[in-house]
Each structure stands twice: as structure tokens, then as C-alpha cells.
Coordinates of C-alpha atoms in Angstrom, one line a residue:
M1 CA -18.2 -6.4 -3.4
S2 CA -16.5 -3.7 -1.1
Q3 CA -16.7 -2.8 2.6
E4 CA -16.0 0.7 3.8
S5 CA -14.7 1.6 7.0
Q6 CA -13.6 4.7 8.5
H7 CA -10.4 3.9 7.4
G8 CA -11.1 3.6 3.8
K9 CA -12.9 1.2 1.3
W10 CA -11.8 -2.5 1.2
T11 CA -12.4 -4.3 -1.7
M12 CA -13.2 -7.7 -1.4
S13 CA -12.6 -10.4 -3.8
S14 CA -14.4 -13.3 -5.3
S15 CA -13.5 -15.7 -2.5
E16 CA -15.1 -13.8 -0.1
D17 CA -18.1 -14.1 -2.0
E18 CA -19.5 -16.3 0.8
E19 CA -18.6 -14.4 3.5
D20 CA -21.6 -11.9 3.4
A21 CA -20.9 -10.7 7.1
P22 CA -18.1 -7.9 7.5
P23 CA -15.0 -8.9 8.8
V24 CA -14.6 -9.0 12.5
I25 CA -11.5 -9.0 15.1
S26 CA -9.8 -12.5 14.9
K27 CA -7.0 -13.7 17.0
S28 CA -4.6 -12.2 14.4
A29 CA -5.7 -8.8 13.6
G30 CA -7.4 -5.5 14.8
K31 CA -10.3 -4.4 14.0
P32 CA -12.0 -4.6 10.2
G33 CA -12.2 -1.9 7.6
A34 CA -8.7 -1.5 6.0
H35 CA -6.9 1.0 3.9
E36 CA -6.1 -2.0 1.7
P37 CA -7.5 -5.2 0.3
A38 CA -5.9 -8.4 1.1
D39 CA -2.8 -9.1 -1.1
E40 CA -4.0 -12.9 -2.2
D41 CA -7.5 -14.0 -2.7
E42 CA -9.0 -17.5 -3.9
G43 CA -9.8 -15.3 -7.0
S44 CA -6.0 -15.0 -7.3
K45 CA -5.6 -18.6 -6.1
N46 CA -7.2 -20.2 -8.8
V47 CA -5.6 -18.3 -11.2
H48 CA -2.2 -19.3 -9.9
S49 CA -3.1 -22.7 -10.0
L50 CA -2.9 -22.7 -13.9
F51 CA 0.2 -21.5 -13.7
R52 CA 1.4 -24.2 -11.6
T53 CA -0.2 -26.9 -14.0
S54 CA 0.5 -25.2 -17.5
Q55 CA 3.9 -23.0 -16.4
K56 CA 2.2 -20.5 -18.9
L57 CA 0.1 -17.8 -17.0
N58 CA 1.4 -15.4 -14.7
P59 CA -1.5 -13.2 -13.0
V60 CA -0.9 -10.1 -11.7
H61 CA -3.6 -8.2 -10.1
N62 CA -2.4 -5.4 -8.6
T63 CA -0.6 -2.3 -9.8
D64 CA 2.3 -1.9 -7.4
I65 CA 6.0 -1.6 -7.0
K66 CA 9.0 -2.2 -5.0
V67 CA 12.3 -1.8 -4.6
E68 CA 15.3 -4.2 -4.0
P69 CA 18.8 -3.8 -2.8
S70 CA 20.9 -5.0 -6.0
Q71 CA 24.2 -6.0 -3.7
S72 CA 23.3 -8.2 -1.0
A73 CA 22.6 -11.9 -1.1
I74 CA 19.8 -11.1 1.7
S75 CA 16.4 -10.8 -0.2
S76 CA 15.0 -7.8 1.5
K77 CA 12.1 -5.3 0.2
A78 CA 10.4 -2.3 1.0
M79 CA 6.8 -3.0 -0.6
G80 CA 4.3 -0.7 -1.7
S81 CA 0.6 -2.3 -0.7
E82 CA -3.7 -2.2 0.9
A83 CA -8.7 0.9 0.5
R84 CA -10.5 3.3 -1.9
Q85 CA -10.6 6.3 0.5
A86 CA -13.7 7.3 2.6
A87 CA -14.6 10.5 1.5
H88 CA -18.2 10.8 2.3
S89 CA -18.1 8.8 6.0
N90 CA -18.7 10.1 9.1
T91 CA -15.6 11.8 10.5
Q92 CA -17.0 12.2 14.0
N93 CA -17.8 8.8 15.1
P94 CA -15.0 6.4 16.1
V95 CA -14.4 2.9 14.9
K96 CA -17.4 0.7 15.8
F97 CA -16.5 -2.9 17.1
Q98 CA -19.2 -4.9 15.7
T99 CA -19.8 -8.5 17.5
K100 CA -23.3 -9.2 16.5
V101 CA -23.6 -10.5 12.9
P102 CA -26.3 -8.2 11.1
S103 CA -29.2 -9.4 9.6
P104 CA -29.4 -10.5 5.9
A105 CA -31.5 -7.2 5.3
V106 CA -28.6 -5.4 7.2
K107 CA -25.9 -7.0 5.1
R108 CA -27.1 -6.8 1.6
K109 CA -27.8 -2.9 2.5
K110 CA -24.2 -2.6 3.5
E111 CA -23.2 -4.4 0.7
T112 CA -24.9 -2.2 -1.9
E113 CA -24.6 1.2 -0.4
E114 CA -21.7 3.7 -0.9
S115 CA -22.1 4.2 3.1
G116 CA -19.6 1.4 4.0
W117 CA -19.5 0.6 7.4
A118 CA -21.7 3.4 8.7
L119 CA -25.3 2.2 9.8
S120 CA -28.1 2.0 7.5
S121 CA -30.9 4.0 7.3
S122 CA -32.8 1.4 9.3
D123 CA -30.7 0.7 12.0
E124 CA -30.6 4.5 13.1
E125 CA -34.3 4.9 13.2
S126 CA -35.8 3.9 16.4
P127 CA -39.3 1.9 16.4
D128 CA -41.2 4.6 16.2
S129 CA -39.8 6.1 13.3
V130 CA -40.3 3.2 11.4
S131 CA -43.9 2.4 12.0
G132 CA -44.2 6.1 11.0
S133 CA -42.6 5.7 8.0
Q134 CA -44.3 2.9 6.9
K135 CA -47.8 5.0 7.8
N136 CA -46.2 7.6 5.4
R137 CA -45.2 5.1 2.3
Q138 CA -48.4 7.1 0.6
N139 CA -47.2 10.5 1.0
P140 CA -43.4 9.9 0.8
S141 CA -41.7 13.2 1.7
P142 CA -38.7 13.9 -0.4
K143 CA -35.2 11.9 -0.2
R144 CA -32.4 13.7 2.2
K145 CA -29.8 14.6 0.0
K146 CA -26.5 13.5 0.8
V147 CA -23.8 15.8 1.9
E148 CA -20.3 14.9 0.9
D149 CA -17.4 15.2 3.2
K150 CA -14.9 17.2 1.5
K151 CA -11.6 14.6 3.2
P152 CA -11.6 11.1 4.5
P153 CA -12.1 10.6 8.1
S154 CA -10.2 9.9 11.1
P155 CA -10.7 6.6 12.7
H156 CA -10.4 8.6 16.2
G157 CA -12.5 11.4 15.5
T158 CA -11.2 15.1 14.3
S159 CA -9.6 16.1 17.6
Y160 CA -7.4 12.8 17.7
Y161 CA -4.3 14.6 15.7
K162 CA -2.3 16.9 17.4
E163 CA 0.0 19.3 15.9
E164 CA 3.7 18.6 15.8
P165 CA 6.0 21.0 17.0
D166 CA 8.4 22.5 14.7
E167 CA 11.1 20.8 16.2
F168 CA 9.7 17.5 14.9
F169 CA 10.9 18.5 11.3
E170 CA 14.3 18.6 10.4
T171 CA 15.7 22.0 9.5
S172 CA 18.6 21.1 7.6
L173 CA 19.5 17.9 5.0
P174 CA 18.7 15.0 7.7
P175 CA 21.5 12.2 7.8
L176 CA 21.2 10.1 4.2
D177 CA 21.8 6.5 3.7
N178 CA 23.7 6.7 0.2
T179 CA 23.8 2.8 -0.1
F180 CA 20.7 1.7 0.1
R181 CA 18.4 5.3 1.0
F182 CA 15.7 3.3 3.2
Y183 CA 14.2 5.0 5.6
L184 CA 11.5 4.9 8.4
T185 CA 8.3 7.6 8.6
K186 CA 8.4 9.6 11.7
V187 CA 6.2 8.5 14.4
T188 CA 4.2 11.0 16.9
G189 CA 4.5 10.0 20.5
I190 CA 7.8 8.3 20.4
E191 CA 11.4 9.5 21.8
K192 CA 13.2 12.0 19.5
K193 CA 16.0 9.8 19.3
Y194 CA 14.0 6.9 17.5
N195 CA 12.9 10.0 14.8
T196 CA 16.4 10.6 14.0
G197 CA 17.1 10.1 10.2
A198 CA 13.2 9.6 9.6
L199 CA 11.2 11.3 7.3
H200 CA 7.9 13.0 7.2
I201 CA 5.9 13.9 4.2
K202 CA 6.5 17.6 4.6
E203 CA 10.6 17.0 4.6
I204 CA 10.3 15.0 1.4
L205 CA 8.3 17.8 -0.4
S206 CA 10.4 20.6 1.2
P207 CA 13.4 22.7 -0.1
L208 CA 15.8 20.5 1.2
F209 CA 15.6 18.1 -1.3
G210 CA 14.9 20.7 -4.4
T211 CA 12.9 23.4 -6.0
L212 CA 10.0 22.0 -6.6
K213 CA 8.3 22.6 -10.3
E214 CA 6.1 20.1 -10.6
S215 CA 5.0 16.3 -8.8
V216 CA 3.0 13.3 -9.5
Q217 CA 1.5 11.4 -6.7
F218 CA 0.7 7.6 -7.2
N219 CA -1.7 6.4 -4.3
Y220 CA -4.3 4.3 -3.1
C221 CA -5.8 6.5 -0.4
F222 CA -6.1 10.0 -1.3
D223 CA -6.8 13.1 1.5
I224 CA -6.3 15.9 -1.1
A225 CA -6.7 18.9 1.1
W226 CA -4.3 17.0 3.5
M227 CA -1.7 16.3 1.0
V228 CA -1.7 20.1 -0.1
Q229 CA -0.5 21.2 2.8
Q230 CA 2.1 18.7 3.1
Y231 CA 3.7 21.1 0.5
P232 CA 5.4 24.0 1.8
P233 CA 4.1 27.6 1.1
E234 CA 6.3 28.3 -2.1
F235 CA 5.5 25.2 -3.6
R236 CA 1.8 24.7 -3.0
D237 CA 0.4 26.1 -6.0
K238 CA 3.0 23.8 -8.2
P239 CA 1.3 21.7 -10.4
V240 CA 0.4 18.2 -8.7
M241 CA -0.9 15.0 -11.1
I242 CA -2.8 12.2 -9.0
V243 CA -2.6 8.7 -10.3
H244 CA -5.3 6.7 -8.6
G245 CA -7.4 3.8 -9.2
E246 CA -10.9 5.3 -8.4
K247 CA -14.1 4.5 -10.5
R248 CA -17.5 6.1 -10.4
E249 CA -18.7 7.3 -7.4
S250 CA -15.3 7.0 -5.3
K251 CA -14.0 8.7 -8.5
A252 CA -16.1 11.7 -8.6
R253 CA -15.8 11.9 -4.8
L254 CA -12.1 12.2 -5.1
I255 CA -12.7 14.8 -7.8
Q256 CA -14.8 16.8 -5.5
Q257 CA -11.6 16.8 -3.3
A258 CA -9.8 18.5 -5.6
Q259 CA -12.0 21.4 -6.3
P260 CA -10.9 24.1 -4.4
Y261 CA -7.4 23.1 -5.7
G262 CA -6.9 24.6 -9.4
H263 CA -3.5 23.2 -9.5
V264 CA -4.5 19.1 -8.8
R265 CA -5.2 16.9 -12.0
F266 CA -5.9 13.2 -12.0
C267 CA -4.8 10.4 -14.3
Q268 CA -7.3 7.2 -13.8
A269 CA -4.9 3.9 -13.8
K270 CA -6.8 1.4 -16.2
L271 CA -7.4 -1.6 -14.3
D272 CA -8.5 -4.3 -16.7
I273 CA -9.4 -7.3 -14.4
A274 CA -12.4 -7.5 -12.0
F275 CA -10.0 -7.4 -8.9
G276 CA -7.4 -5.2 -10.0
T277 CA -6.3 -2.3 -7.5
H278 CA -3.9 0.3 -7.8
H279 CA -1.4 -0.3 -4.7
T280 CA 1.5 2.1 -6.1
K281 CA 2.8 4.6 -3.8
M282 CA 5.0 6.8 -5.5
M283 CA 5.9 10.7 -6.0
L284 CA 7.9 11.4 -9.0
L285 CA 9.3 15.0 -8.1
W286 CA 10.7 17.2 -10.5
Y287 CA 13.0 20.5 -9.7
E288 CA 15.0 23.2 -10.9
E289 CA 17.8 20.8 -10.2
G290 CA 16.9 17.7 -11.3
F291 CA 14.5 14.8 -10.7
R292 CA 14.1 12.1 -7.7
V293 CA 11.7 9.5 -7.2
A294 CA 10.3 8.3 -3.6
I295 CA 8.6 4.9 -3.2
L296 CA 6.2 4.3 -0.2
T297 CA 4.3 2.4 2.2
S298 CA 2.0 5.0 3.2
N299 CA -1.5 6.3 1.8
L300 CA -1.9 10.0 1.3
I301 CA -4.1 10.3 4.6
R302 CA -2.7 11.7 7.8
A303 CA -3.4 8.6 9.6
D304 CA -0.7 6.9 7.7
W305 CA 2.0 9.4 8.6
Y306 CA 1.1 10.1 12.4
Q307 CA 1.6 7.0 14.9
K308 CA 2.2 3.8 12.4
T309 CA 5.5 1.9 10.9
Q310 CA 5.9 3.0 7.7
G311 CA 8.8 2.7 5.2
L312 CA 10.0 4.4 2.2
W313 CA 13.0 4.4 -0.5
L314 CA 14.3 8.1 -1.9
S315 CA 16.3 8.2 -4.8
P316 CA 19.3 10.4 -5.1
L317 CA 18.7 13.4 -7.1
Y318 CA 19.1 12.9 -10.7
P319 CA 20.8 15.6 -12.7
R320 CA 19.7 16.4 -16.3
L321 CA 21.8 14.8 -19.2
P322 CA 23.5 17.0 -21.5
E323 CA 21.6 17.8 -24.6
G324 CA 21.8 15.7 -27.5
S325 CA 22.7 12.7 -25.1
P326 CA 21.1 8.8 -26.7
G327 CA 18.0 7.7 -25.3
T328 CA 20.2 5.0 -23.4
A329 CA 22.2 7.2 -21.6
G330 CA 21.8 7.8 -17.5
E331 CA 21.0 4.1 -17.2
S332 CA 22.1 2.5 -14.0
P333 CA 23.6 -1.1 -13.1
T334 CA 20.6 -2.5 -12.3
N335 CA 18.5 -1.3 -15.2
F336 CA 16.2 1.1 -12.6
K337 CA 15.7 3.9 -15.6
H338 CA 14.7 1.1 -18.1
D339 CA 12.1 -0.9 -15.5
L340 CA 10.5 3.0 -14.2
V341 CA 9.7 4.1 -17.9
E342 CA 8.4 0.5 -18.5
Y343 CA 6.7 0.7 -15.5
L344 CA 5.1 4.0 -16.4
A345 CA 4.2 2.8 -20.1
A346 CA 2.4 -0.1 -18.7
Y347 CA -0.1 2.4 -17.5
R348 CA -1.1 3.4 -21.1
A349 CA -2.2 6.8 -20.1
P350 CA -1.2 9.9 -22.4
E351 CA -1.3 12.1 -18.7
L352 CA 2.2 10.2 -17.6
A353 CA 3.9 10.6 -21.5
E354 CA 5.4 13.8 -20.5
W355 CA 6.6 12.3 -17.5
I356 CA 8.4 9.4 -19.5
E357 CA 10.2 11.8 -21.6
R358 CA 11.6 13.9 -18.3
I359 CA 13.1 11.0 -17.1
K360 CA 14.6 10.0 -19.8
E361 CA 16.7 13.1 -20.1
H362 CA 18.2 12.7 -16.5
D363 CA 21.0 10.6 -15.4
L364 CA 19.9 8.0 -12.9
S365 CA 23.1 5.7 -13.5
E366 CA 23.9 6.5 -9.4
T367 CA 20.7 3.7 -8.6
R368 CA 21.5 1.3 -6.6
V369 CA 18.4 -0.8 -6.3
H370 CA 16.6 -2.7 -8.5
L371 CA 12.6 -1.8 -9.4
I372 CA 9.7 -4.9 -9.3
G373 CA 6.7 -3.5 -11.0
S374 CA 3.2 -5.2 -10.5
T375 CA 0.4 -4.7 -13.4
P376 CA -2.9 -6.5 -13.8
G377 CA -3.1 -9.2 -16.4
R378 CA -2.5 -12.6 -17.4
Y379 CA 1.3 -13.0 -18.7
Q380 CA 3.0 -15.9 -20.9
G381 CA 6.4 -16.7 -21.7
A382 CA 9.4 -14.0 -21.0
D383 CA 6.7 -11.8 -20.0
M384 CA 6.0 -14.1 -16.5
E385 CA 9.2 -12.6 -15.6
R386 CA 8.5 -8.8 -16.3
W387 CA 6.2 -8.6 -12.5
G388 CA 5.5 -9.4 -9.5
H389 CA 7.2 -11.8 -7.5
L390 CA 8.4 -14.1 -10.7
R391 CA 10.2 -10.7 -11.5
L392 CA 11.6 -11.1 -7.8
R393 CA 12.9 -14.8 -8.4
K394 CA 14.6 -13.9 -11.9
L395 CA 16.4 -11.1 -9.9
L396 CA 17.8 -13.5 -6.9
R397 CA 18.8 -16.1 -9.1
E398 CA 20.9 -13.4 -11.2
N399 CA 22.2 -11.6 -8.7
T400 CA 23.0 -13.6 -5.8
T401 CA 25.5 -17.0 -5.3
P402 CA 24.1 -20.1 -3.7
F403 CA 26.6 -21.0 -0.5
L404 CA 27.2 -23.9 1.8
G405 CA 24.0 -24.1 4.3
E406 CA 21.9 -21.5 3.1
E407 CA 19.0 -23.7 3.8
A408 CA 19.7 -23.0 7.5
W409 CA 18.6 -19.5 6.5
P410 CA 15.0 -18.6 7.6
I411 CA 12.5 -16.6 5.5
V412 CA 11.3 -13.4 7.3
G413 CA 8.1 -11.8 6.0
Q414 CA 6.1 -8.8 7.2
F415 CA 3.2 -7.3 6.4
S416 CA -0.1 -5.3 6.6
S417 CA -2.9 -7.8 5.4
I418 CA -3.8 -11.1 5.0
G419 CA -5.7 -12.9 2.3
S420 CA -7.0 -16.8 1.3
M421 CA -4.0 -18.5 0.5
G422 CA -5.7 -22.4 0.4
I423 CA -6.4 -25.0 2.4
D424 CA -2.7 -25.6 3.0
K425 CA 0.9 -24.2 2.3
T426 CA 1.6 -25.7 -0.9
K427 CA -1.3 -24.1 -2.7
W428 CA 0.7 -20.7 -2.8
L429 CA 2.7 -19.9 0.3
A430 CA 5.2 -22.8 0.0
A431 CA 4.6 -23.7 -3.6
E432 CA 5.3 -20.4 -5.2
F433 CA 5.7 -17.5 -2.9
Q434 CA 8.5 -19.2 -0.6
Q435 CA 10.3 -20.5 -3.5
T436 CA 10.5 -16.9 -5.0
L437 CA 11.9 -16.1 -1.4
A438 CA 14.5 -18.8 -1.0
T439 CA 15.9 -18.0 -4.6
L440 CA 20.2 -18.1 -4.5
G441 CA 21.6 -18.0 -7.5
S442 CA 20.9 -20.0 -10.5
A443 CA 22.4 -23.5 -9.5
K444 CA 20.0 -26.7 -9.1
K445 CA 18.8 -26.7 -5.8
S446 CA 20.0 -29.1 -3.2
F447 CA 17.6 -29.2 -0.9
V448 CA 13.8 -29.0 -0.9
R449 CA 12.9 -25.0 -0.3
S450 CA 9.6 -25.5 1.0
E451 CA 11.6 -26.9 4.3
I452 CA 13.2 -23.3 5.1
A453 CA 11.8 -22.2 7.8
M454 CA 9.8 -18.9 6.8
R455 CA 8.3 -16.9 9.9
L456 CA 5.7 -14.2 9.6
V457 CA 5.3 -11.4 11.5
Y458 CA 1.9 -9.7 12.3
P459 CA 0.0 -8.3 15.0
T460 CA -1.9 -9.7 17.7
V461 CA -5.2 -8.3 18.8
D462 CA -3.1 -7.2 22.2
D463 CA -0.8 -5.5 20.2
V464 CA -3.5 -3.6 18.4
R465 CA -4.9 -2.6 21.6
T466 CA -1.8 -1.5 23.2
S467 CA -0.8 0.6 20.4
L468 CA -0.2 4.3 20.3
E469 CA -3.0 4.3 17.9
G470 CA -5.5 1.8 20.0
Y471 CA -8.0 -0.6 18.5
P472 CA -8.6 1.8 15.3
A473 CA -4.7 0.8 14.3
G474 CA -6.4 -2.9 13.5
G475 CA -8.2 -1.0 10.5
S476 CA -5.1 -1.1 9.1
L477 CA -4.4 -4.9 9.3
P478 CA -7.0 -6.6 7.6
Y479 CA -7.8 -10.3 8.1
S480 CA -11.1 -11.4 8.2
I481 CA -12.0 -14.3 10.6
Q482 CA -14.2 -15.7 8.1
T483 CA -10.9 -16.4 5.9
A484 CA -8.7 -17.1 9.3
Q485 CA -10.7 -20.1 10.2
R486 CA -10.5 -21.6 6.7
Q487 CA -6.5 -21.5 7.0
L488 CA -6.1 -22.5 10.4
W489 CA -2.5 -23.8 9.1
L490 CA -1.2 -20.7 8.8
H491 CA -1.0 -19.9 12.6
S492 CA 2.0 -22.1 13.0
Y493 CA 3.9 -19.4 10.8
F494 CA 2.8 -16.6 13.2
H495 CA 5.3 -14.3 15.2
R496 CA 4.6 -11.3 17.0
W497 CA 5.2 -7.7 15.8
S498 CA 8.3 -6.1 17.8
S499 CA 10.2 -3.0 16.9
K500 CA 12.4 -2.1 19.7
T501 CA 15.7 -1.2 18.5
S502 CA 13.5 1.5 16.3
G503 CA 11.4 2.1 19.2
R504 CA 8.2 1.2 16.9
S505 CA 7.0 -1.9 18.9
H506 CA 3.9 0.1 19.5
A507 CA 3.5 1.9 16.2
M508 CA 1.3 -0.6 14.0
P509 CA 3.1 -1.9 11.1
H510 CA 1.7 -0.9 7.2
I511 CA 5.0 -1.4 6.3
K512 CA 6.0 -4.4 4.1
T513 CA 9.3 -6.4 4.6
Y514 CA 10.5 -9.4 3.4
M515 CA 14.2 -10.8 4.2
R516 CA 16.4 -14.0 4.2
T517 CA 18.9 -13.5 7.2
S518 CA 22.0 -15.5 8.6
P519 CA 21.0 -16.9 11.9

């Protein structure tokens, strides 16, 4: 099933089959209708049960990539996550808060039509018009042709966004963190000092970082017209490839968006399982001077770069290797080059073959992070540790060292969506994910890792209400009340969102971060 809001489509898993009603606001979420689907669901959980009992299967539902610092005992990551774009939704109406459960007929109509959260035709008609339509059944009028919008809508309406002044953007290369190269994105409406060192998409694509020749944009939601405008004029006609997971009608709408832009072409990600989604948010940037990778948490829509807390990892500029260099040249201590090439090869897409060869021709040895990819499928044996959180567990086992008193170090998890995790913590959260995040070295555990404190950070209704965006910010924080009511045990883990040191307490998080930190 899928529901669509003015933020985009929310693909729902089999675990939500009994939940016919659209999600409504809960004690830990904003408004329904998110960019991204919930990251875990009962469909996923059931397959995970096979893994727990047989130790043979590792399911991965999403195409996604993350980066991990390589030289630290603290597990910290910036993930990339969470809705198919609603290119045809009404851009004029703000997000509506629905408190009344619709009738079964209306619910069925909402589930089957591509119009998503917009009112059905029966809702829009007055009693008179309904009776009139009944009278005219013998002489039906021609169906009205649907008008497709050219770009995804704003949750606030078209007049919400304000153009940032020139001084908002950097005119020289901003201060760069050469160790982990992790950055926040700029936020409109906060003090200037809090945007110092942060990056906007216009800066990432600007000549400050290189003379761009060609690029690839991997993402989940796209506004093609807006994306093209983020390239500087001198690069605006350079070839761009869009890597997406859209199918059927939504794919047709995406291609329709790009019709005015002859330099934009497409690569469709193959999603071989029923609930696979393409969450990867990444840029491959090829310059006259070399090559660069950016891994993001932001969709390619304006709302994600305006007043949300987002993160990104920006690689160094990778120089070209000398002619005749062996295929193993230019590897980093973290095997980043190998893992990136392996991830791109997993798409099985001829369109990416040329980019794989380009990457092989560059020196990526300065990379200081590990790459963790996810590709849909079920994996056995050694392949179980190639992708997803079991890959993270392997890296933590191989690259960290146990130490006395480590059980006192809490795990802090912060994210933008919540799915079904079972009737209690043992079904997935503590039994699998927490075990991964608590891994330190390969020594036998001397304590029960499930007893390690785990603090999950998620905005409350009041956080959303008082945010820079107001209630529409909740569209990027999906957690249906039906799912919440089935896992009340999760509430004991919750901690409120706060970001005082970066001035982003009122910029709702679409970022995903996990860490293990000293008390």
C-alpha cells in the first residue's frame, strides 16, 4: 500500500496491512505523510526472526549507504534514510491534520488512487453535486483529464520559501574538517554563527569544490526543476544522471519532470523484493581536477534544504591515478574504494558501469571513513556481513577494542522515522540492533549487552509545533499511531530532540545519527 502526502509518498509495509486508516499524529510524532517509509516493519521483522533462529539469513530491505569514522571507539554514523515524490499533489494547500477516521469507502479510494492524501472526488462534491452525478449516470460526461504538476509540492504552499540573500552562501572555500569531513546543512532562520561551517547544496555544487564535468544524483525524492537550479549557471547544462527507485506511474511523473532538461537522464534501481526502497542519498561529482563523493541525509527537494537539521559527508578531492596504475591502486586504509565500487556494482545497472571505471581510475587513499551499504535481498554465510547493520557489527568488531567499564557507555540513537519493532524489545531492537551498536572488539562479552542503556531521540508533538516549519515539519517524522499503540514499551526509551550547541533545536531532524559515548 502507499499513502501520499504533500511531502511525498509513504510506502507502507505488510505489517501495516490491517491499518487502513492513514496515520494520524501520535505522542511522539508530527503530522503523517512522510518523505520516507518507516525503516523497520513487521515484514522485515518476520524475516529477521529467521535470522535469529537459523543464523543463516540476513535480510536487507533498503538500498542505502552510510559512512562510519574509522579511527574511533565511538560508533557514530550519518545515515542516509526515508517517499516517493508527490509530483502531482496540490501545491497550494497546506498539510491537513485529519482527526476523523474516514469511511471505508474513502479509505479504499485513498489507498488505490495515486492522489494520495488529497481529498477524494466524493469528498470534494457537495450533496447536490453527488445527487446530480447520480442523475447523470445514463449520460456520463467525459472524464476530466488529470493535470500533472511539474514538481513536488511545498507543505506550506508556494509562498512559504524565501530566497536566501547572497551573504547566506560562502564566497570562498568554507572551513573543512579534514579528519571526518562531516557537516551539517545550512538552515534558514537561525543565527548566522550557527551556519558557519555548514554547507548548502548550492555550495557543494559550486566551483569552490571543482570544475564540474558530470554528476550522478542518487536519492529518494526529487524536484528536478529545483535540483537543476542548485547547479551554478556555468554547470547547469552538464550531464546529470538520476538514480531512483520509482516504478510505473511515479516513474512516469519523474521522467515528465525532466522533459525540459535535455541533460538529465535516468537509472532505475532494481528492487527485487516487495518492500524494497531506494533510500540512498549520494552525489558522485566528476571534475576536471578529479572526483568527489558526497553522502547525505537530504532528499533533492527544497524543504529538505531549508529549515531541517540534515547532515552530510563530503569526501576529499580524489586526484586521477597515473596511466597504467593497477586496479588495486588508490585504495584507502578503510577499503572505501573497494566498497564503493562493490555497492555500485550491486545495482546491476549498465548506466553506472562508466562511473565504476572512473572511480577505479582515481586515488581514494585519503579516505578516513568506512562505507556501509544496504541492498535489498536475503543473504547467507559470509554475505550476511556485506551489508546493513551486520556489516557495521563486523567493522566494530574488527576496528575497536574492549575496555574496562564499557557497559556504562550508553548508546544514543536519533532518527526521523519509526516502524514496527514487535511486541517487546527482544524482537529486534535489543536482540539485533542494540547488539550491533554495543559491539566493541572481538573479545567475548563479559556482560549482557541488552542491559546497556539505550536512549532514542525523537521529537515530540510540541517540538514539531514550535519548530521553524510548524506542524508541516511532522511530515518528515513518520510514526503512525496504530504502530505506536502496539509498542508502548518503546516510550521508555524516548528522549526529546535538542540541538542547542548548533542552534538547531527548532530545526526538526531528518538527520540520522548513532553513537556510543562516554558518560
